[in-house]
Structures are given as C-alpha cells and as structure tokens.
Amino acid sequence: MANNKNKNNNGKMSLEEAGRKGGEETAKTHGHEFYEEIGRKGGEARARQNDELKNNNKKNN
C-alpha cells in the first residue's frame, strides 16, 4: 500500500498539506507588496526582540 504523507490515517488533510494549500491561496489573492510588508514587519519585530534580549543580558551581567 502506498504511503501518502499528505493524508492522515483517517483521510483528513495533514498540517503540511493545509499550510501548502493556504499559502497557494494567499499567493493568488495578494501581490508582491503584501509579502514585502509582512517580511518587513517580521524583521522589525525580531529586531525589537533582539534588542530586548541584549538589554536583559546587560542587566544580568
């Protein structure tokens, strides 16, 4: 019997398959600018987290 990694034993969609399908639908409805914006926002949030970690490490040392 073939093993289908995209289906669970109960015939439901796997998380991997659900994510892929959702990503494809998002790509159909949003343009390049959308992905630039969410990437920028994510980068800014991560930079703030890094700054907070650096400040906490300085206080603890």
XYZ file of N, CA and C in Angstrom:
183
model
N 0.850 -1.183 0.000
C 0.000 0.000 0.000
C 0.887 1.236 0.000
N 0.585 2.189 -0.819
C 1.386 3.404 -0.928
C 1.171 4.286 0.295
N 2.241 4.935 0.715
C 2.178 5.836 1.857
C 2.015 7.260 1.347
N 0.904 7.885 1.675
C 0.652 9.258 1.257
C 0.927 10.176 2.434
N 2.053 10.897 2.410
C 2.442 11.732 3.541
C 1.532 12.938 3.728
N 0.701 13.247 2.758
C -0.175 14.406 2.862
C -1.531 14.081 3.467
N -1.778 12.843 3.784
C -3.049 12.451 4.382
C -2.791 11.717 5.684
N -3.604 12.005 6.695
C -3.550 11.247 7.927
C -4.244 9.917 7.698
N -4.126 9.012 8.647
C -4.758 7.704 8.511
C -6.269 7.808 8.400
N -6.852 8.840 8.968
C -8.302 8.983 8.922
C -8.783 9.730 7.675
N -7.897 9.966 6.727
C -8.273 10.607 5.474
C -8.298 12.120 5.522
N -8.009 12.704 6.693
C -8.003 14.159 6.798
C -6.697 14.719 6.268
N -6.714 15.984 5.951
C -5.547 16.675 5.422
C -4.511 16.859 6.534
N -3.236 16.691 6.190
C -2.164 16.915 7.159
C -1.945 18.414 7.340
N -1.242 18.780 8.404
C -0.909 20.185 8.617
C -0.046 20.710 7.480
N 0.857 19.880 6.993
C 1.724 20.274 5.876
C 0.892 20.604 4.640
N -0.049 19.751 4.319
C -0.896 19.967 3.147
C -1.786 21.192 3.337
N -2.339 21.360 4.533
C -3.192 22.515 4.805
C -2.400 23.813 4.659
N -1.176 23.833 5.165
C -0.331 25.018 5.043
C 0.013 25.330 3.605
N 0.314 24.291 2.839
C 0.648 24.487 1.425
C -0.544 25.068 0.676
N -1.720 24.487 0.897
C -2.913 24.971 0.203
C -3.242 26.406 0.608
N -3.107 26.711 1.893
C -3.366 28.069 2.360
C -2.394 29.065 1.761
N -1.132 28.677 1.682
C -0.119 29.542 1.081
C -0.387 29.800 -0.385
N -0.834 28.781 -1.088
C -1.153 28.948 -2.511
C -2.327 29.903 -2.696
N -3.338 29.780 -1.857
C -4.499 30.671 -1.960
C -4.111 32.107 -1.625
N -3.274 32.281 -0.609
C -2.812 33.622 -0.247
C -2.040 34.239 -1.403
N -1.198 33.452 -2.042
C -0.407 33.950 -3.171
C -1.306 34.384 -4.325
N -2.446 33.732 -4.483
C -3.370 34.098 -5.560
C -4.039 35.446 -5.302
N -4.271 35.771 -4.029
C -5.051 36.965 -3.707
C -4.212 38.160 -3.279
N -2.924 37.952 -3.006
C -2.052 39.034 -2.554
C -0.858 39.153 -3.486
N -0.425 40.366 -3.687
C 0.698 40.608 -4.586
C 2.034 40.627 -3.861
N 3.054 40.958 -4.622
C 4.430 41.015 -4.130
C 4.563 41.982 -2.951
N 3.851 43.099 -3.002
C 3.930 44.110 -1.953
C 3.475 43.550 -0.613
N 2.475 42.683 -0.621
C 1.983 42.060 0.612
C 3.100 41.291 1.298
N 3.826 40.502 0.542
C 4.906 39.704 1.116
C 6.066 40.584 1.571
N 6.333 41.677 0.858
C 7.359 42.623 1.303
C 6.973 43.229 2.645
N 5.704 43.602 2.773
C 5.243 44.246 4.004
C 5.295 43.289 5.191
N 4.815 42.067 5.033
C 4.843 41.155 6.175
C 6.278 40.758 6.524
N 7.142 40.712 5.538
C 8.551 40.442 5.806
C 9.201 41.578 6.577
N 8.892 42.805 6.198
C 9.426 43.978 6.893
C 8.928 44.012 8.329
N 7.626 43.785 8.522
C 7.057 43.797 9.872
C 7.687 42.711 10.739
N 7.881 41.546 10.173
C 8.510 40.463 10.920
C 9.944 40.784 11.290
N 10.668 41.396 10.377
C 12.046 41.789 10.651
C 12.131 42.841 11.739
N 11.216 43.795 11.717
C 11.200 44.835 12.747
C 10.880 44.240 14.113
N 9.921 43.330 14.156
C 9.561 42.693 15.422
C 10.730 41.886 15.968
N 11.415 41.176 15.104
C 12.559 40.372 15.537
C 13.696 41.260 16.030
N 13.909 42.392 15.390
C 14.950 43.323 15.829
C 14.639 43.841 17.231
N 13.361 44.146 17.497
C 12.972 44.590 18.844
C 13.231 43.492 19.870
N 12.910 42.245 19.527
C 13.163 41.126 20.442
C 14.649 40.998 20.728
N 15.473 41.118 19.707
C 16.922 41.020 19.891
C 17.430 42.134 20.795
N 16.916 43.345 20.607
C 17.321 44.466 21.454
C 16.936 44.213 22.910
N 15.737 43.681 23.136
C 15.294 43.380 24.493
C 16.180 42.314 25.129
N 16.539 41.300 24.376
C 17.414 40.253 24.900
C 18.784 40.817 25.264
N 19.321 41.670 24.410
C 20.622 42.288 24.689
C 20.550 43.130 25.956
N 19.485 43.908 26.105
C 19.329 44.755 27.288
C 19.185 43.916 28.549
N 18.440 42.826 28.487
C 18.273 41.947 29.642
C 19.584 41.282 30.013
N 20.368 40.882 29.030
C 21.657 40.252 29.301
C 22.616 41.233 29.955
N 22.581 42.498 29.538
C 23.448 43.516 30.138
C 23.073 43.745 31.600
N 21.768 43.736 31.903
C 21.305 43.947 33.275
C 21.708 42.785 34.181
N 21.716 41.571 33.652
C 22.002 40.380 34.447
C 23.491 40.124 34.624
N 24.333 40.813 33.894
C 25.789 40.573 33.998
C 26.475 41.625 34.786
